Coordinates of C-alpha atoms and ligand atoms in Angstrom, one line a residue:
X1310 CA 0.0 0.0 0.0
X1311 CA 1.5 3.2 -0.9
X1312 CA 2.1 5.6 2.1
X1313 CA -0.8 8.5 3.1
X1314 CA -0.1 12.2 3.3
X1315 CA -2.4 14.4 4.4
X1316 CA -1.9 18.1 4.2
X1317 CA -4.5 20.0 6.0
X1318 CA -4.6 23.4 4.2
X1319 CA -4.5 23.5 0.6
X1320 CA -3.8 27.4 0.2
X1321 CA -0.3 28.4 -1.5
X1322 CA 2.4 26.7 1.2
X1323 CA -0.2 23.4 1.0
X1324 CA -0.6 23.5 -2.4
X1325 CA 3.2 24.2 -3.5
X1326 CA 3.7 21.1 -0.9
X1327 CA 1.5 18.8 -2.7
X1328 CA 3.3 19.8 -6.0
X1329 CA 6.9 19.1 -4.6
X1330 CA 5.4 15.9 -3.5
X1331 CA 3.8 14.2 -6.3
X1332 CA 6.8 14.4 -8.1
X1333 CA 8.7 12.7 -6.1
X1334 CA 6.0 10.0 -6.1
X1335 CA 6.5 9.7 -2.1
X1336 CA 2.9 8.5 -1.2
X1337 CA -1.1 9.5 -2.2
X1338 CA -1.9 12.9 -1.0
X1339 CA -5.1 13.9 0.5
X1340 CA -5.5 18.2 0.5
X1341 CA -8.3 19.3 3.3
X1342 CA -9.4 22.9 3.6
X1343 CA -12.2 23.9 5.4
X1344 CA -16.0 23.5 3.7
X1345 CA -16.2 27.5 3.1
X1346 CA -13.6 26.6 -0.1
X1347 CA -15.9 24.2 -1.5
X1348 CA -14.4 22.9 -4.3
X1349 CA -11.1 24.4 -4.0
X1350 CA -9.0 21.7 -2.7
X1351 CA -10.5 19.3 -5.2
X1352 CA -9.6 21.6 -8.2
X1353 CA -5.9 21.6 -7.0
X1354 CA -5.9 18.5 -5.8
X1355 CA -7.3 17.3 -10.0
X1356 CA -5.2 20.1 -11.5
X1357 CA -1.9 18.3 -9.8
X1358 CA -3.3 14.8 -10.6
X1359 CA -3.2 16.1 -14.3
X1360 CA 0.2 17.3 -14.4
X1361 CA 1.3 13.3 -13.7
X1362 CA 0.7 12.1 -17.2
X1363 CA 3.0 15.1 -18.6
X1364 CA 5.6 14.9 -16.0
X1365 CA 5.2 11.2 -15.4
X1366 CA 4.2 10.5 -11.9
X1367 CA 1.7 8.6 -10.8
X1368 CA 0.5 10.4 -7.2
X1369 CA -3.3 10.3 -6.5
X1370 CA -4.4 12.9 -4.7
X1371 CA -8.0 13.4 -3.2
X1372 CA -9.4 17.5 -2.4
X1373 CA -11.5 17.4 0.2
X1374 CA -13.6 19.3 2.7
X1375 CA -13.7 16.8 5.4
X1376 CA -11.3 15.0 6.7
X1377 CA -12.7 11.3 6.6
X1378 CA -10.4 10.6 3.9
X1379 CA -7.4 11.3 6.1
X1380 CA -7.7 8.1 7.7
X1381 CA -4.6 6.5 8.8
X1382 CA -2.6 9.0 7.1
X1383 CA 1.6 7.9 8.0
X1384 CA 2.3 11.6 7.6
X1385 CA -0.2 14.7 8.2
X1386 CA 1.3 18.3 7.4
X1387 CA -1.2 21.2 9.1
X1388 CA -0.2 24.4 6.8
X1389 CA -3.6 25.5 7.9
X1390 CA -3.7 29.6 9.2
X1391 CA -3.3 32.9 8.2
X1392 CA -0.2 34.1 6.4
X1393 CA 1.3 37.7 7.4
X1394 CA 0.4 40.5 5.9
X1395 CA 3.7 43.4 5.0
X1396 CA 4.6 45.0 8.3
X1397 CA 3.1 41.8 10.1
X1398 CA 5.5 39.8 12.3
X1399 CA 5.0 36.4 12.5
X1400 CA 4.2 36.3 16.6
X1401 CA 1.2 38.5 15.5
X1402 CA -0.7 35.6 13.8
X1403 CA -0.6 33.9 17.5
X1404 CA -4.2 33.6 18.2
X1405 CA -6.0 33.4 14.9
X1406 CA -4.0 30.7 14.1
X1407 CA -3.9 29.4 17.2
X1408 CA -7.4 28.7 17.2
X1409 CA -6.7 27.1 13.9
X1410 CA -4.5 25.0 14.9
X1411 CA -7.0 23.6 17.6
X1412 CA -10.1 22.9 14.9
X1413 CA -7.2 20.8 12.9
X1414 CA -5.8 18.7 15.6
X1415 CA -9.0 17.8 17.1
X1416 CA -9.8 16.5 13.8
X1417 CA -7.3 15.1 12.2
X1418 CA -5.5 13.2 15.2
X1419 CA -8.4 10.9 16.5
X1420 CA -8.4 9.8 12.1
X1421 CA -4.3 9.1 12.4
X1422 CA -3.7 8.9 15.6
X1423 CA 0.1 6.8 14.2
X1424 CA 0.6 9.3 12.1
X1425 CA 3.6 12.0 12.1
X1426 CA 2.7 15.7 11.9
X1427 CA 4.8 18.4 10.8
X1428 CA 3.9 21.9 11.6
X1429 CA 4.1 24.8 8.9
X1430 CA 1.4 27.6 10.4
X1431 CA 2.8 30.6 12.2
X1432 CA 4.3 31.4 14.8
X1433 CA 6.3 28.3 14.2
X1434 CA 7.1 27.1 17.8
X1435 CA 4.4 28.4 19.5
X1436 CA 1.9 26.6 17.2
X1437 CA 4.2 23.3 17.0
X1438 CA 3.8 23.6 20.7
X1439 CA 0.0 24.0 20.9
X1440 CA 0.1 21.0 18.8
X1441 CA 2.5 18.8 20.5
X1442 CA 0.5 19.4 24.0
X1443 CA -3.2 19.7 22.6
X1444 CA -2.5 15.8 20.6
X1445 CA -1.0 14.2 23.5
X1446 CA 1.5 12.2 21.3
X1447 CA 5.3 11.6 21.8
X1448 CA 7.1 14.3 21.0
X1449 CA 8.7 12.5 18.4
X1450 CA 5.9 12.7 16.3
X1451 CA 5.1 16.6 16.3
X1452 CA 7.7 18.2 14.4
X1453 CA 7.3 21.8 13.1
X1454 CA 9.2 22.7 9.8
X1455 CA 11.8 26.2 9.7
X1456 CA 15.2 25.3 10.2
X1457 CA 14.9 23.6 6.4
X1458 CA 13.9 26.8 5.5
X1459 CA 16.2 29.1 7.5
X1460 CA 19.1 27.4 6.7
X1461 CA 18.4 27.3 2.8
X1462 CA 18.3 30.8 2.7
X1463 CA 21.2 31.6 4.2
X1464 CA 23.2 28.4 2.0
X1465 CA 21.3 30.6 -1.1
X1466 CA 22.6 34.4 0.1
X1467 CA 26.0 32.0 0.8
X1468 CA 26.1 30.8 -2.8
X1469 CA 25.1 33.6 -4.5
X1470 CA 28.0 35.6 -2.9
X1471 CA 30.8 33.0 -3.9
X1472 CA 29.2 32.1 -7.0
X1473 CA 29.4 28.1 -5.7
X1474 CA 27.0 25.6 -6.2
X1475 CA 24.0 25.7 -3.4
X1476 CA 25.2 22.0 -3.1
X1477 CA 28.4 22.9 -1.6
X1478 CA 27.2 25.2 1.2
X1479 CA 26.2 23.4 4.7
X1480 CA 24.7 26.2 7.2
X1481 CA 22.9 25.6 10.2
X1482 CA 19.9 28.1 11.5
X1483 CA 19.0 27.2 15.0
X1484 CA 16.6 28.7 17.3
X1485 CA 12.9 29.8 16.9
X1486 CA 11.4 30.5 13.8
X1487 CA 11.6 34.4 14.3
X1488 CA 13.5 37.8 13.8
X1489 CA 15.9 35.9 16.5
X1490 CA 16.5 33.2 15.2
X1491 CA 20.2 31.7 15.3
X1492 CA 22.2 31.5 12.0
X1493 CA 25.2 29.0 13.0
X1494 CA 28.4 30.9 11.3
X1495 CA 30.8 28.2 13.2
X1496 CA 29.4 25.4 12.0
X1497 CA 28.9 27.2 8.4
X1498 CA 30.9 25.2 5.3
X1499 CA 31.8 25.3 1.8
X1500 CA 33.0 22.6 0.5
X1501 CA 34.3 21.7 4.1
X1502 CA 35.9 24.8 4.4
X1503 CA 34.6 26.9 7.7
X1504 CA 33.2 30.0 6.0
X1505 CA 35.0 32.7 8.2
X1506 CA 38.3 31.3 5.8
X1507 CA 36.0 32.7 2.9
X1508 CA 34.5 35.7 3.4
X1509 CA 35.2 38.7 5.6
X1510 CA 33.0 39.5 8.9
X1511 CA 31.4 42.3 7.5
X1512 CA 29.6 39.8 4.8
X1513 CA 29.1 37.2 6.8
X1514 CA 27.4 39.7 9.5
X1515 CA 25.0 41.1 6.4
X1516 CA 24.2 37.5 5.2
X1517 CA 23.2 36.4 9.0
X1518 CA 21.2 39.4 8.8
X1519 CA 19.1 38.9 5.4
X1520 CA 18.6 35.5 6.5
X1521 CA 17.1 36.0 9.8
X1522 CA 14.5 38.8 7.5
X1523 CA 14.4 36.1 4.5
X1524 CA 10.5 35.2 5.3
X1525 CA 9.9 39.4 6.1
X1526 CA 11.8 40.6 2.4
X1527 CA 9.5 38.0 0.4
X1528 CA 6.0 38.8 2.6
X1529 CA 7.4 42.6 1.5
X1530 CA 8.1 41.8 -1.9
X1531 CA 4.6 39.8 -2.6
X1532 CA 2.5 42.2 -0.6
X1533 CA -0.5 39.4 -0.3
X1534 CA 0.9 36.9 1.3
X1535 CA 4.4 34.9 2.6
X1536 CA 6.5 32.6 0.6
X1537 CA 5.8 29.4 -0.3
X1538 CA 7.9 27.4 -3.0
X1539 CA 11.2 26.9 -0.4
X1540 CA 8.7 26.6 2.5
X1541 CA 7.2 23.8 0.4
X1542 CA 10.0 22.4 -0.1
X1543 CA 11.4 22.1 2.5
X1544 CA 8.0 20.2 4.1
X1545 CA 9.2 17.5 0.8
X1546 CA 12.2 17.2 2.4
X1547 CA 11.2 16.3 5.8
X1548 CA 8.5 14.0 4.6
X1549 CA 10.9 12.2 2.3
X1550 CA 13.9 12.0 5.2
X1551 CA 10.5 10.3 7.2
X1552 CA 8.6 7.7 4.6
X1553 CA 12.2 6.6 3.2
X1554 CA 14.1 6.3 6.9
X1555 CA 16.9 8.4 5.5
X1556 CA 17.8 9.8 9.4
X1557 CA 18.7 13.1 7.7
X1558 CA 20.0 16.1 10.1
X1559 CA 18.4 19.0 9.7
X1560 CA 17.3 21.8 12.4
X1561 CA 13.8 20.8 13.1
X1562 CA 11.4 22.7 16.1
X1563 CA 10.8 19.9 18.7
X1564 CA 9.8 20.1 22.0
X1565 CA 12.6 20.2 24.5
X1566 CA 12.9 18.6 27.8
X1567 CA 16.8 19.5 28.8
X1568 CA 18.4 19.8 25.9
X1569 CA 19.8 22.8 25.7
X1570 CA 19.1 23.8 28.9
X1571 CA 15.5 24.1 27.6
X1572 CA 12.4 22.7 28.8
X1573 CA 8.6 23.1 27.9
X1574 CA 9.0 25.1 24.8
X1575 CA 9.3 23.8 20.9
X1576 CA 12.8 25.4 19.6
X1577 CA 14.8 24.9 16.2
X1578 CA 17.7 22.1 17.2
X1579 CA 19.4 19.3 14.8
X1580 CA 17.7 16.0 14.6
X1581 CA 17.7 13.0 13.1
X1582 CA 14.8 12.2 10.9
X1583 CA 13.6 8.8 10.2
X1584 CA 10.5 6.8 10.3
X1585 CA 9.8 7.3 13.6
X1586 CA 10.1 10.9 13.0
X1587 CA 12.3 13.0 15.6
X1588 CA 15.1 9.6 16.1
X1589 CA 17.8 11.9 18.0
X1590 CA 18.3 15.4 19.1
X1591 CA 21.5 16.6 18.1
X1592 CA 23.4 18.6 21.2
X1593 CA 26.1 21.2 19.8
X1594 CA 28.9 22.6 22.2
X1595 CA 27.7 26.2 22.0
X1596 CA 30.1 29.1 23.0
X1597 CA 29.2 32.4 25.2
X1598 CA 28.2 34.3 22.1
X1599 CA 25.7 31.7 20.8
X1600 CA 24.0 31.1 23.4
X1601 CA 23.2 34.2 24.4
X1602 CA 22.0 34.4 20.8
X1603 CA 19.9 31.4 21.6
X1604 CA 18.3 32.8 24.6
X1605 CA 16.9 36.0 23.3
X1606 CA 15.8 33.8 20.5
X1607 CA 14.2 31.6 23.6
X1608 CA 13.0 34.6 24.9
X1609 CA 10.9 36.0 21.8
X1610 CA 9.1 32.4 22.0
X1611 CA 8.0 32.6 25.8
X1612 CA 6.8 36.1 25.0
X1613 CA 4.4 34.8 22.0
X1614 CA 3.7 31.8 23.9
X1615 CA 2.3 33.6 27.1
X1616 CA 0.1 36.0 24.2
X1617 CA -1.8 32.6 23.2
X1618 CA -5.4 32.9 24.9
X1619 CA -7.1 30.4 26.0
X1620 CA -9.5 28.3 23.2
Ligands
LIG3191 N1 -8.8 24.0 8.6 C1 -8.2 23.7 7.4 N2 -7.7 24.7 6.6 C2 -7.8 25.9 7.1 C3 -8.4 26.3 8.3 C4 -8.8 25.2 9.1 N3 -9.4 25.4 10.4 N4 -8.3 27.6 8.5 C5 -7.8 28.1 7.4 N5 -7.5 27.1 6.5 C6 -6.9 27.2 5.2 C7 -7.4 28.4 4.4 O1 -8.7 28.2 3.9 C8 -6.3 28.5 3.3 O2 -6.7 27.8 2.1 O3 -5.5 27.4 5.2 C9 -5.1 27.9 3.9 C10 -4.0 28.8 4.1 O4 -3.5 29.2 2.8 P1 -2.9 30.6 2.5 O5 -3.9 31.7 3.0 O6 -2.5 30.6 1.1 O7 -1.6 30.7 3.4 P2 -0.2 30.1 3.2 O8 0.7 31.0 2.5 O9 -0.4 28.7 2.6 O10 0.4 30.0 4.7 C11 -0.2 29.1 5.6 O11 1.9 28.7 6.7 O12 4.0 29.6 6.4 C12 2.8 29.6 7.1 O13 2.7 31.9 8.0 C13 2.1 30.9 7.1 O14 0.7 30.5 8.9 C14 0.7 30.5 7.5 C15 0.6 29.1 6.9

């Protein structure tokens, strides 16, 4: 039987997702938005299925407004929420999509109660969070997507400025999904060369800067909406590292309980992903500098997480 994916908002981050997906023929895909779309997640979900014969994949995917067909899913993606708006952080979406957040897990986990969910909707941690404690499954299995996406944008800004293949660049982001967030320069390569041996401070302080803004200079760019291809892509990514066992490390928000010094909060570490989803947590010697780094990225989180009201 080939594997389920569900991907519960089928708007442009779900939609992009499901397109990155069926190529890779990684599973069937089921697309659920809520019944005020009507036929809108079937349309995409036929549209995509019609790409196949031109492309040549063989993915069936099933647009619905209800989430029966969800069933036993092995992986469920929630991109469900609001996007920001220019001028919009990303902690100001807290509440709408908090409640958002609450209508999809109260569905979808009592359908696939084995299944792994990765969390795409913003604030990233905070909402990863909510969902970790509001499904009462291991936290193994509730893994919210940004590092991917962090650390691809810097290994882009990283390329473009050597003129390298993306290929060659291994960067790190750490740390919650935010303004704060924690671009790794130490543990930053080219080819296996540290990238303080490549480029001077001052452009390695501007590239850290552009990527912690990277979601912010697309949502001002667009003007209607945040990005979505790379996001998608890097949800592919995880889901493929998950369904094939690769045990990939990548940064990954997870709850915490010690690592890092952390407990009781989702934050941006290294894992391991396999088919048990979140395998290992990756501890990294940190030095003074980075870890303070870390905690006023820890401390933006608690703030947005003590904004959530209750449902
Ligand atoms: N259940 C299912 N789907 C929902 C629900 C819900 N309770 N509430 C909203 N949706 C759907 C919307 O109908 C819409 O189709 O979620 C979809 C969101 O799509 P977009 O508005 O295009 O937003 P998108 O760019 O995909 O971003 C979604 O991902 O990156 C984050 O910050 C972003 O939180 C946002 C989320």
């Amino acid at each position: 039987m080939r594997p389920k994916i569900t991907i519960v908002g089928a708007g442009n981050v779900g939609a992009t997702t499901a397109h990155w997906l069926a190529e890779r023929e990684l599973g069937d895909i089921v697309l659920v938005d809520i019944p005020q779309t009507e036929g809108m997640p079937k349309g995409k979900a036929l549209d995509l299925m019609q790409a196949g014969p031109i492309v040549g994949y063989n993915t069936r995917l099933i647009g619905t407004t209800d989430y029966e067909p969800t069933a036993n899913s092995d992986i469920v993606v929630i991109t469900a929420g609001v996007p920001r708006k220019p001028g919009m952080s990303r902690e100001d979406l807290v509440n709408v999509n908090a409640n958002i957040i609450r209508d999809v897990i109260s569905k979808a986990v009592p359908l696939s109660p084995n299944a792994i969910y990765i969390v795409v909707t913003n604030p990233l941690d905070t909402m990863t969070y909510l969902a970790y404690k509001l499904s009462g499954l291991p936290r193994e299995r509730v893994i919210g997507q940004a590092g991917i996406l962090d650390s691809a944008r810097m290994r882009t800004f990283i390329a473009m400025e050597l003129d390298v293949a993306v290929e060659n660049v291994q960067a790190m982001v750490l740390g919650g999904h935010g303004d704060e967030m924690v671009p790794m320069v130490r543990f930053t390569t080219v080819a296996g060369i540290p990238i303080s041996m490549l480029l001077p401070k001052e452009k390695i302080d501007a590239i850290v800067d552009r990527t912690r803004k990277g979601g912010g200079e697309i949502v001002s760019l667009l003007k209607t909406g945040s990005a979505y291809y790379a996001p998608g892509a890097a949800v592919a990514q995880m889901v493929e590292a998950i369904l094939k066992d690769q045990k990939l490390i990548v940064p990954c928000s997870v709850y915490l309980q010690g690592e890092y010094g952390l407990h009781d909060i989702c934050f941006g570490v290294p894992v391991k992903l396999g088919r048990k989803g979140v395998e290992q947590i990756i501890e990294l010697p940190l030095n003074e500098e980075e870890r303070a780094m870390l905690e006023r990225s820890v401390q933006l989180i608690r703030n947005t997480m003590a904004a959530l009201q209750p449902a």
